[in-house]
Amino acid sequence: MTSSADSSSWPLWEVFIRSSRGLSHVHAGSLHAPDATMAIRNARDLYTRRNEGTSVWVVPAEAIMASDPDSKGAYFESAQGKSYRHATYYTQSEGVKHL
Amino acid sequence: MSPENHQHAPLHLADEADAAAALAEAEAGQNRFDEIIAEDSRIEPRDWMPESYRKSLVRQVSQHAHSEIIGMQPEGNWISRAPSLKRKSILMAKVQDEAGHGLYLYSAAETLGRPREEMYDQLYSGKAKYSSIFNYPARTWADIGAIGWLVDGAAIVNQVPLCRASYGPYGRAMVRICKEESFHQRQGWEILYSLSHGTEAQHQMAQDAVNRFYGPALQMFGPPDGDSPNSQQSMAWKIKRFTNDELRQRFVDMLVPQVEALGLTLPDPELKWNEERGHYDFGDLDWDEFFAVIKGNGPLSRQRLEHYRKARDEGAWVREAAVAYANRQSQEQDQAALIGA
């Protein structure tokens, strides 16, 4: 019953869908498929049955490199405490038009 | 001290240090996990999570996936006999959706570290559980209506709160599923509506289907809260948001105006509006039957599994062909590249 052709031993692909022109691709889910062509085809069948997309990407799951969730603090905290990166930090210009 | 001990002592110390480090790590992980749950945020696949949370989720999500896959059968049976081309097309779309729901959920369970093949094998061997409702036969075309209206209706009431489940991939899969599910319920309701407003025999067929599926559909929410051992923990982990009985009540309240609009009745003499509670009271369900079906003694339990096994075995050639095709494509590409060079 279980052969090497079993769908579960096929590589895992992550599916990304662009819902309309001008937007970025967003992760929709994943699926197993023997190669990229079939992964695209299956992604179309599985994730875009109701006009969800205008474009589909599939990426081999193992090709995705991710940041370590445990080092979230150290990794992203440098963005904190830098309020001067935001426009709202600058208050002197309030009330001045087109600024 | 013997030389033997000499050799062992440092090793033993290293083990202890490792164990201490692992313990500290687990403690930090548990704290972070508790924080995320408390602030109603989501746990993602690579986050630390208690083993029991992982196990409980794997069980729930894979059972849910199995239910979708087995759930294709009662309806798949009727595709060839649906009364019009339109009804056939609708039913095919619905069965295709259910296959898709199963796949979304298997994917979500896989992110918890459970291999897909293992889940398939558990269903194959009969070890895995799935919703007891699918062990009942779809005897008439009206049953397809009742399944859509009552079974998918109960599924929606159950699934909408699951969109907020604390485990990210599960919640996201549920959002996708719920978007597709409401079409299922409406098409079922419409089938019953057509029959209910047809000939006397058709009306009776619709009523009969509702009579048979009403009780089992109410049981889809699981046993009464007092007999539901996992509920408390699932609520604390924010996997579940409401108890079985709360969801069942919500469902009954929803059904009454709908059955009136159908021109049919629900088969419960004790069903009546309770002014004080602001809800409908309803009679007890046959829980002995429920537990018997869960144990694998439903009317079609054996047949459903056999059919699943047959489909998987007989479909093996399709999967093999897909692999052969993919291999040939890549060989041809390699050759083309060689010629090109």
Short mmCIF file of C-alpha atoms in Angstrom, two decimals:
data_model
loop_
_atom_site.label_atom_id
_atom_site.label_comp_id
_atom_site.label_asym_id
_atom_site.label_seq_id
_atom_site.Cartn_x
_atom_site.Cartn_y
_atom_site.Cartn_z
CA MET A 1 0.00 0.00 0.00
CA THR A 2 2.76 2.45 0.85
CA SER A 3 5.12 2.89 -2.06
CA SER A 4 7.63 5.61 -2.86
CA ALA A 5 4.93 7.07 -5.06
CA ASP A 6 2.82 7.83 -2.04
CA SER A 7 1.86 11.46 -2.12
CA SER A 8 3.07 12.00 1.42
CA SER A 9 6.67 11.26 0.48
CA TRP A 10 6.56 13.93 -2.20
CA PRO A 11 8.30 17.16 -1.33
CA LEU A 12 6.35 19.83 0.50
CA TRP A 13 5.68 23.11 -1.31
CA GLU A 14 4.59 26.39 0.20
CA VAL A 15 1.93 28.19 -1.81
CA PHE A 16 1.76 31.97 -2.20
CA ILE A 17 -1.10 33.76 -3.93
CA ARG A 18 -1.40 37.29 -5.27
CA SER A 19 -5.05 38.14 -4.86
CA SER A 20 -5.03 40.93 -7.38
CA ARG A 21 -2.69 42.92 -9.54
CA GLY A 22 -0.56 45.32 -7.52
CA LEU A 23 -0.66 43.36 -4.25
CA SER A 24 2.07 41.15 -2.87
CA HIS A 25 1.91 37.36 -2.81
CA VAL A 26 0.63 36.06 0.52
CA HIS A 27 1.18 32.62 1.98
CA ALA A 28 -1.95 30.52 1.44
CA GLY A 29 -0.88 27.09 2.67
CA SER A 30 1.13 24.12 1.56
CA LEU A 31 0.82 20.91 -0.41
CA HIS A 32 2.78 17.87 -1.55
CA ALA A 33 3.65 17.40 -5.22
CA PRO A 34 6.32 15.51 -7.13
CA ASP A 35 7.59 18.54 -9.04
CA ALA A 36 7.13 22.28 -9.45
CA THR A 37 4.79 22.06 -12.43
CA MET A 38 2.41 19.79 -10.61
CA ALA A 39 2.75 21.82 -7.45
CA ILE A 40 1.56 24.90 -9.36
CA ARG A 41 -1.29 22.96 -10.92
CA ASN A 42 -2.39 21.47 -7.61
CA ALA A 43 -2.10 24.86 -5.92
CA ARG A 44 -4.46 26.26 -8.54
CA ASP A 45 -6.94 23.45 -7.88
CA LEU A 46 -6.66 23.55 -4.12
CA TYR A 47 -6.32 27.22 -3.23
CA THR A 48 -7.92 29.25 -6.03
CA ARG A 49 -11.31 27.67 -6.61
CA ARG A 50 -13.13 30.93 -6.04
CA ASN A 51 -11.14 33.58 -7.88
CA GLU A 52 -8.76 34.05 -4.99
CA GLY A 53 -5.81 34.81 -7.17
CA THR A 54 -4.25 36.25 -10.26
CA SER A 55 -0.85 34.65 -9.69
CA VAL A 56 0.50 31.67 -7.75
CA TRP A 57 4.00 30.97 -6.48
CA VAL A 58 5.16 27.63 -5.15
CA VAL A 59 8.39 27.33 -3.22
CA PRO A 60 9.99 24.11 -1.97
CA ALA A 61 9.39 24.29 1.79
CA GLU A 62 12.98 23.22 2.46
CA ALA A 63 14.27 26.19 0.47
CA ILE A 64 12.76 28.63 2.93
CA MET A 65 15.20 29.97 5.46
CA ALA A 66 13.50 31.41 8.51
CA SER A 67 14.61 33.44 11.50
CA ASP A 68 14.78 31.62 14.80
CA PRO A 69 11.56 32.22 16.77
CA ASP A 70 13.47 31.96 20.05
CA SER A 71 15.69 34.89 19.18
CA LYS A 72 12.77 37.09 18.20
CA GLY A 73 13.70 39.64 20.84
CA ALA A 74 17.33 40.00 19.88
CA TYR A 75 16.52 39.85 16.23
CA PHE A 76 13.85 42.50 15.95
CA GLU A 77 14.27 44.76 18.96
CA SER A 78 16.66 47.13 17.22
CA ALA A 79 13.59 48.57 15.51
CA GLN A 80 12.23 49.56 18.89
CA GLY A 81 13.16 52.80 20.59
CA LYS A 82 13.76 54.45 17.24
CA SER A 83 10.64 56.52 17.15
CA TYR A 84 12.45 59.09 15.00
CA ARG A 85 11.99 56.67 12.11
CA HIS A 86 8.28 57.48 12.12
CA ALA A 87 6.78 60.63 10.66
CA THR A 88 4.64 61.10 13.77
CA TYR A 89 7.83 61.78 15.78
CA TYR A 90 8.12 65.23 14.20
CA THR A 91 5.57 67.52 15.77
CA GLN A 92 6.91 71.00 15.04
CA SER A 93 5.44 70.80 11.56
CA GLU A 94 1.90 70.16 12.78
CA GLY A 95 -0.57 72.54 11.18
CA VAL A 96 1.81 73.47 8.39
CA LYS A 97 0.16 72.48 5.15
CA HIS A 98 1.51 69.83 2.78
CA LEU A 99 4.26 68.80 5.20
CA MET B 1 37.31 5.38 43.55
CA SER B 2 37.68 2.83 40.81
CA PRO B 3 38.96 3.90 37.40
CA GLU B 4 35.56 3.06 36.07
CA ASN B 5 33.94 5.67 38.23
CA HIS B 6 36.55 8.15 37.17
CA GLN B 7 35.45 7.77 33.63
CA HIS B 8 31.83 8.07 34.46
CA ALA B 9 31.83 11.00 36.78
CA PRO B 10 32.41 13.79 34.27
CA LEU B 11 29.98 12.24 31.84
CA HIS B 12 27.36 12.10 34.53
CA LEU B 13 27.96 15.75 35.35
CA ALA B 14 27.59 16.71 31.72
CA ASP B 15 24.28 14.86 31.59
CA GLU B 16 23.12 16.74 34.61
CA ALA B 17 24.12 20.07 33.13
CA ASP B 18 22.30 19.18 29.93
CA ALA B 19 19.22 18.18 31.85
CA ALA B 20 19.30 21.41 33.82
CA ALA B 21 19.68 23.43 30.64
CA ALA B 22 16.80 21.57 29.01
CA LEU B 23 14.66 22.18 32.08
CA ALA B 24 15.44 25.89 32.07
CA GLU B 25 14.65 26.05 28.39
CA ALA B 26 11.34 24.28 28.86
CA GLU B 27 10.46 26.64 31.69
CA ALA B 28 11.24 29.71 29.60
CA GLY B 29 9.28 28.16 26.74
CA GLN B 30 6.29 27.44 28.96
CA ASN B 31 6.31 31.03 30.25
CA ARG B 32 6.41 32.46 26.77
CA PHE B 33 3.68 30.04 25.66
CA ASP B 34 1.46 31.03 28.60
CA GLU B 35 2.01 34.69 27.74
CA ILE B 36 1.02 34.22 24.11
CA ILE B 37 -2.15 32.32 25.10
CA ALA B 38 -3.02 34.92 27.75
CA GLU B 39 -2.71 37.84 25.34
CA ASP B 40 -4.86 35.92 22.83
CA SER B 41 -2.10 35.86 20.26
CA ARG B 42 -1.21 32.83 18.12
CA ILE B 43 1.24 29.99 18.55
CA GLU B 44 3.20 29.34 15.36
CA PRO B 45 4.81 26.04 14.29
CA ARG B 46 8.35 26.81 15.42
CA ASP B 47 7.37 28.23 18.81
CA TRP B 48 7.96 26.16 21.91
CA MET B 49 4.74 24.46 23.00
CA PRO B 50 3.87 21.94 25.71
CA GLU B 51 3.93 18.37 24.43
CA SER B 52 0.33 17.88 25.56
CA TYR B 53 -0.80 20.93 23.54
CA ARG B 54 0.92 19.54 20.47
CA LYS B 55 -0.59 16.08 20.97
CA SER B 56 -4.05 17.38 21.61
CA LEU B 57 -3.93 19.57 18.50
CA VAL B 58 -2.58 16.78 16.30
CA ARG B 59 -5.46 14.60 17.45
CA GLN B 60 -8.11 17.25 16.86
CA VAL B 61 -6.78 18.53 13.53
CA SER B 62 -6.14 15.08 12.04
CA GLN B 63 -9.57 13.84 13.18
CA HIS B 64 -11.04 16.88 11.56
CA ALA B 65 -9.14 16.17 8.34
CA HIS B 66 -10.25 12.53 8.34
CA SER B 67 -13.87 13.65 8.76
CA GLU B 68 -13.64 15.82 5.66
CA ILE B 69 -12.12 12.97 3.65
CA ILE B 70 -14.62 10.34 4.78
CA GLY B 71 -17.36 12.97 4.45
CA MET B 72 -16.93 12.87 0.68
CA GLN B 73 -18.48 9.41 0.54
CA PRO B 74 -22.17 9.85 1.39
CA GLU B 75 -22.35 12.63 -1.19
CA GLY B 76 -19.98 11.18 -3.75
CA ASN B 77 -22.46 8.34 -3.91
CA TRP B 78 -25.14 10.68 -5.20
CA ILE B 79 -23.24 12.57 -7.89
CA SER B 80 -24.35 10.16 -10.63
CA ARG B 81 -27.93 10.14 -9.36
CA ALA B 82 -28.41 13.86 -8.67
CA PRO B 83 -31.63 14.94 -10.40
CA SER B 84 -30.20 17.47 -12.85
CA LEU B 85 -26.94 18.54 -14.45
CA LYS B 86 -26.96 21.64 -12.26
CA ARG B 87 -27.35 19.56 -9.09
CA LYS B 88 -24.58 17.24 -10.24
CA SER B 89 -22.22 20.16 -10.84
CA ILE B 90 -23.03 21.64 -7.44
CA LEU B 91 -22.50 18.32 -5.71
CA MET B 92 -19.18 17.74 -7.47
CA ALA B 93 -18.01 21.20 -6.38
CA LYS B 94 -19.02 20.43 -2.81
CA VAL B 95 -17.25 17.07 -2.74
CA GLN B 96 -14.16 18.70 -4.24
CA ASP B 97 -14.31 21.35 -1.48
CA GLU B 98 -14.37 18.62 1.13
CA ALA B 99 -11.27 16.98 -0.33
CA GLY B 100 -9.65 20.41 -0.21
CA HIS B 101 -10.66 20.94 3.41
CA GLY B 102 -9.07 17.64 4.30
CA LEU B 103 -5.84 18.69 2.59
CA TYR B 104 -5.74 22.11 4.30
CA LEU B 105 -6.13 20.38 7.65
CA TYR B 106 -3.55 17.68 6.98
CA SER B 107 -1.14 20.49 6.09
CA ALA B 108 -1.91 22.22 9.37
CA ALA B 109 -1.34 18.98 11.30
CA GLU B 110 1.93 18.44 9.46
CA THR B 111 3.27 21.72 10.81
CA LEU B 112 3.01 20.09 14.24
CA GLY B 113 5.47 17.44 13.14
CA ARG B 114 3.06 14.64 12.28
CA PRO B 115 3.98 13.14 8.87
CA ARG B 116 1.17 13.05 6.32
CA GLU B 117 1.70 9.38 5.61
CA GLU B 118 1.26 8.49 9.26
CA MET B 119 -2.11 10.23 9.30
CA TYR B 120 -3.24 8.47 6.15
CA ASP B 121 -2.11 5.14 7.58
CA GLN B 122 -4.03 5.70 10.80
CA LEU B 123 -7.20 6.29 8.86
CA TYR B 124 -6.39 3.34 6.61
CA SER B 125 -5.91 0.98 9.52
CA GLY B 126 -9.05 2.15 11.27
CA LYS B 127 -7.06 3.48 14.23
CA ALA B 128 -8.04 7.10 13.61
CA LYS B 129 -11.41 8.53 14.54
CA TYR B 130 -13.58 10.77 12.41
CA SER B 131 -16.95 12.40 12.92
CA SER B 132 -19.61 9.81 13.71
CA ILE B 133 -22.13 11.50 11.40
CA PHE B 134 -20.49 10.06 8.29
CA ASN B 135 -21.31 6.53 9.34
CA TYR B 136 -24.95 7.12 8.50
CA PRO B 137 -26.18 6.28 5.00
CA ALA B 138 -27.52 8.86 2.52
CA ARG B 139 -30.58 6.89 1.48
CA THR B 140 -32.47 9.38 -0.66
CA TRP B 141 -31.74 12.55 -2.61
CA ALA B 142 -33.37 14.46 0.26
CA ASP B 143 -30.61 13.16 2.53
CA ILE B 144 -28.13 15.17 0.47
CA GLY B 145 -30.22 18.22 1.32
CA ALA B 146 -30.33 17.30 5.00
CA ILE B 147 -26.58 16.68 5.06
CA GLY B 148 -25.92 20.09 3.54
CA TRP B 149 -28.34 21.93 5.78
CA LEU B 150 -27.89 20.06 9.09
CA VAL B 151 -24.44 18.46 8.93
CA ASP B 152 -22.65 21.35 7.24
CA GLY B 153 -24.73 23.74 9.33
CA ALA B 154 -23.47 22.10 12.52
CA ALA B 155 -19.95 22.11 11.08
CA ILE B 156 -20.14 25.87 10.49
CA VAL B 157 -21.33 26.61 14.03
CA ASN B 158 -18.45 24.50 15.29
CA GLN B 159 -15.86 25.86 12.88
CA VAL B 160 -16.44 29.60 13.00
CA PRO B 161 -15.03 29.90 16.56
CA LEU B 162 -12.15 27.61 15.53
CA CYS B 163 -10.97 30.37 13.16
CA ARG B 164 -9.70 31.99 16.36
CA ALA B 165 -7.96 28.84 17.60
CA SER B 166 -4.68 29.62 19.34
CA TYR B 167 -2.65 27.56 16.86
CA GLY B 168 -2.00 29.76 13.82
CA PRO B 169 -2.03 27.20 10.97
CA TYR B 170 -5.22 25.58 12.29
CA GLY B 171 -7.02 28.90 12.62
CA ARG B 172 -5.94 29.96 9.13
CA ALA B 173 -7.08 26.65 7.63
CA MET B 174 -10.44 27.12 9.34
CA VAL B 175 -10.85 30.61 7.89
CA ARG B 176 -10.40 29.18 4.42
CA ILE B 177 -12.79 26.32 5.17
CA CYS B 178 -15.52 28.53 6.62
CA LYS B 179 -15.46 30.70 3.50
CA GLU B 180 -16.34 27.63 1.45
CA GLU B 181 -18.70 26.00 3.90
CA SER B 182 -21.65 28.38 3.75
CA PHE B 183 -22.31 27.47 0.12
CA HIS B 184 -22.68 23.86 1.26
CA GLN B 185 -25.29 24.71 3.83
CA ARG B 186 -27.32 26.87 1.48
CA GLN B 187 -27.36 24.35 -1.35
CA GLY B 188 -28.61 21.73 1.13
CA TRP B 189 -31.32 24.04 2.38
CA GLU B 190 -32.40 24.73 -1.19
CA ILE B 191 -32.63 21.04 -2.03
CA LEU B 192 -34.94 20.57 0.94
CA TYR B 193 -36.91 23.67 0.02
CA SER B 194 -37.54 22.39 -3.52
CA LEU B 195 -38.61 18.99 -2.25
CA SER B 196 -40.71 20.41 0.56
CA HIS B 197 -42.63 22.50 -1.99
CA GLY B 198 -42.91 19.68 -4.52
CA THR B 199 -45.29 16.74 -4.55
CA GLU B 200 -46.63 15.20 -1.37
CA ALA B 201 -44.15 12.31 -1.74
CA GLN B 202 -41.25 14.73 -2.18
CA HIS B 203 -42.34 16.73 0.85
CA GLN B 204 -42.45 13.53 2.87
CA MET B 205 -39.02 12.55 1.60
CA ALA B 206 -37.61 15.88 2.81
CA GLN B 207 -39.28 15.53 6.21
CA ASP B 208 -38.01 11.98 6.54
CA ALA B 209 -34.43 13.06 5.80
CA VAL B 210 -34.64 15.83 8.40
CA ASN B 211 -36.06 13.37 10.92
CA ARG B 212 -33.14 11.01 10.46
CA PHE B 213 -30.32 13.56 10.39
CA TYR B 214 -31.47 15.99 13.11
CA GLY B 215 -30.32 13.96 16.13
CA PRO B 216 -26.96 12.84 14.72
CA ALA B 217 -26.28 16.42 13.54
CA LEU B 218 -26.84 17.73 17.09
CA GLN B 219 -24.44 15.07 18.33
CA MET B 220 -21.70 16.42 16.07
CA PHE B 221 -20.84 18.94 18.79
CA GLY B 222 -19.71 16.05 20.95
CA PRO B 223 -20.97 14.63 24.25
CA PRO B 224 -22.65 16.84 26.88
CA ASP B 225 -20.18 19.09 28.73
CA GLY B 226 -20.22 16.83 31.79
CA ASP B 227 -18.95 13.89 29.71
CA SER B 228 -16.42 15.76 27.62
CA PRO B 229 -13.04 15.16 29.29
CA ASN B 230 -10.87 17.18 26.89
CA SER B 231 -13.05 20.27 26.67
CA GLN B 232 -11.77 22.06 29.77
CA GLN B 233 -8.15 21.84 28.70
CA SER B 234 -8.93 22.82 25.11
CA MET B 235 -10.79 25.89 26.35
CA ALA B 236 -7.86 26.86 28.60
CA TRP B 237 -5.52 26.58 25.63
CA LYS B 238 -7.98 28.59 23.53
CA ILE B 239 -8.22 25.86 20.94
CA LYS B 240 -11.93 25.70 21.68
CA ARG B 241 -13.82 28.86 22.48
CA PHE B 242 -17.23 27.49 23.50
CA THR B 243 -18.39 24.27 25.14
CA ASN B 244 -20.18 21.50 23.25
CA ASP B 245 -23.50 22.36 24.88
CA GLU B 246 -23.16 26.08 24.16
CA LEU B 247 -22.56 25.38 20.48
CA ARG B 248 -25.40 22.85 20.34
CA GLN B 249 -27.79 25.42 21.82
CA ARG B 250 -26.65 28.03 19.32
CA PHE B 251 -27.30 25.56 16.51
CA VAL B 252 -30.80 24.64 17.67
CA ASP B 253 -31.72 28.32 18.04
CA MET B 254 -30.54 28.86 14.50
CA LEU B 255 -32.42 25.87 13.06
CA VAL B 256 -35.92 26.64 14.27
CA PRO B 257 -36.63 29.67 12.05
CA GLN B 258 -34.90 27.89 9.15
CA VAL B 259 -37.05 24.77 9.42
CA GLU B 260 -40.13 26.98 9.53
CA ALA B 261 -39.03 28.68 6.32
CA LEU B 262 -38.63 25.23 4.78
CA GLY B 263 -42.17 24.28 5.70
CA LEU B 264 -40.90 21.27 7.65
CA THR B 265 -40.64 20.35 11.34
CA LEU B 266 -37.87 19.16 13.64
CA PRO B 267 -38.46 15.70 15.14
CA ASP B 268 -38.42 16.74 18.80
CA PRO B 269 -41.70 17.02 20.75
CA GLU B 270 -39.89 18.75 23.61
CA LEU B 271 -38.60 21.56 21.42
CA LYS B 272 -40.08 24.86 22.61
CA TRP B 273 -39.11 28.47 23.17
CA ASN B 274 -38.02 29.27 26.70
CA GLU B 275 -38.83 32.89 27.38
CA GLU B 276 -36.74 32.99 30.54
CA ARG B 277 -33.56 31.66 28.98
CA GLY B 278 -34.09 33.34 25.62
CA HIS B 279 -33.30 30.00 23.97
CA TYR B 280 -35.11 26.93 22.70
CA ASP B 281 -35.36 23.99 25.09
CA PHE B 282 -34.86 20.64 23.43
CA GLY B 283 -35.08 16.96 24.33
CA ASP B 284 -32.29 14.54 25.26
CA LEU B 285 -30.32 12.88 22.51
CA ASP B 286 -29.55 9.19 22.21
CA TRP B 287 -26.02 9.15 23.61
CA ASP B 288 -25.83 5.36 23.77
CA GLU B 289 -26.18 5.30 20.03
CA PHE B 290 -23.60 8.08 19.70
CA PHE B 291 -20.97 6.18 21.69
CA ALA B 292 -21.74 2.98 19.80
CA VAL B 293 -21.17 4.75 16.48
CA ILE B 294 -17.95 6.35 17.80
CA LYS B 295 -16.70 2.89 18.72
CA GLY B 296 -17.05 1.87 15.10
CA ASN B 297 -20.49 0.29 15.22
CA GLY B 298 -22.31 2.83 13.11
CA PRO B 299 -24.55 1.62 10.29
CA LEU B 300 -21.82 2.14 7.70
CA SER B 301 -18.61 2.34 9.75
CA ARG B 302 -17.03 -0.69 8.12
CA GLN B 303 -18.13 0.21 4.62
CA ARG B 304 -16.78 3.77 4.86
CA LEU B 305 -13.34 2.52 5.84
CA GLU B 306 -13.32 -0.20 3.22
CA HIS B 307 -14.21 2.32 0.59
CA TYR B 308 -11.41 4.61 1.75
CA ARG B 309 -8.91 1.75 1.55
CA LYS B 310 -10.13 0.76 -1.88
CA ALA B 311 -9.88 4.33 -3.16
CA ARG B 312 -6.36 4.69 -1.81
CA ASP B 313 -5.20 1.36 -3.21
CA GLU B 314 -6.83 1.76 -6.57
CA GLY B 315 -5.64 5.35 -6.86
CA ALA B 316 -2.00 4.36 -6.32
CA TRP B 317 -1.37 4.23 -10.07
CA VAL B 318 -2.31 7.91 -10.38
CA ARG B 319 0.32 8.87 -7.84
CA GLU B 320 2.85 6.59 -9.52
CA ALA B 321 2.05 8.12 -12.90
CA ALA B 322 2.53 11.61 -11.47
CA VAL B 323 5.99 10.65 -10.26
CA ALA B 324 6.88 8.98 -13.58
CA TYR B 325 5.73 12.07 -15.43
CA ALA B 326 7.72 14.39 -13.18
CA ASN B 327 10.82 12.22 -13.65
CA ARG B 328 10.48 12.19 -17.40
CA GLN B 329 9.99 15.96 -17.50
CA SER B 330 13.17 16.55 -15.55
CA GLN B 331 15.10 14.06 -17.72
CA GLU B 332 13.93 15.81 -20.86
CA GLN B 333 14.95 19.12 -19.40
CA ASP B 334 18.40 17.75 -18.55
CA GLN B 335 18.79 16.44 -22.08
CA ALA B 336 17.68 19.73 -23.59
CA ALA B 337 20.21 21.49 -21.40
CA LEU B 338 22.93 19.10 -22.61
CA ILE B 339 22.06 19.69 -26.23
CA GLY B 340 21.93 23.39 -25.59
CA ALA B 341 25.45 23.26 -24.09
#
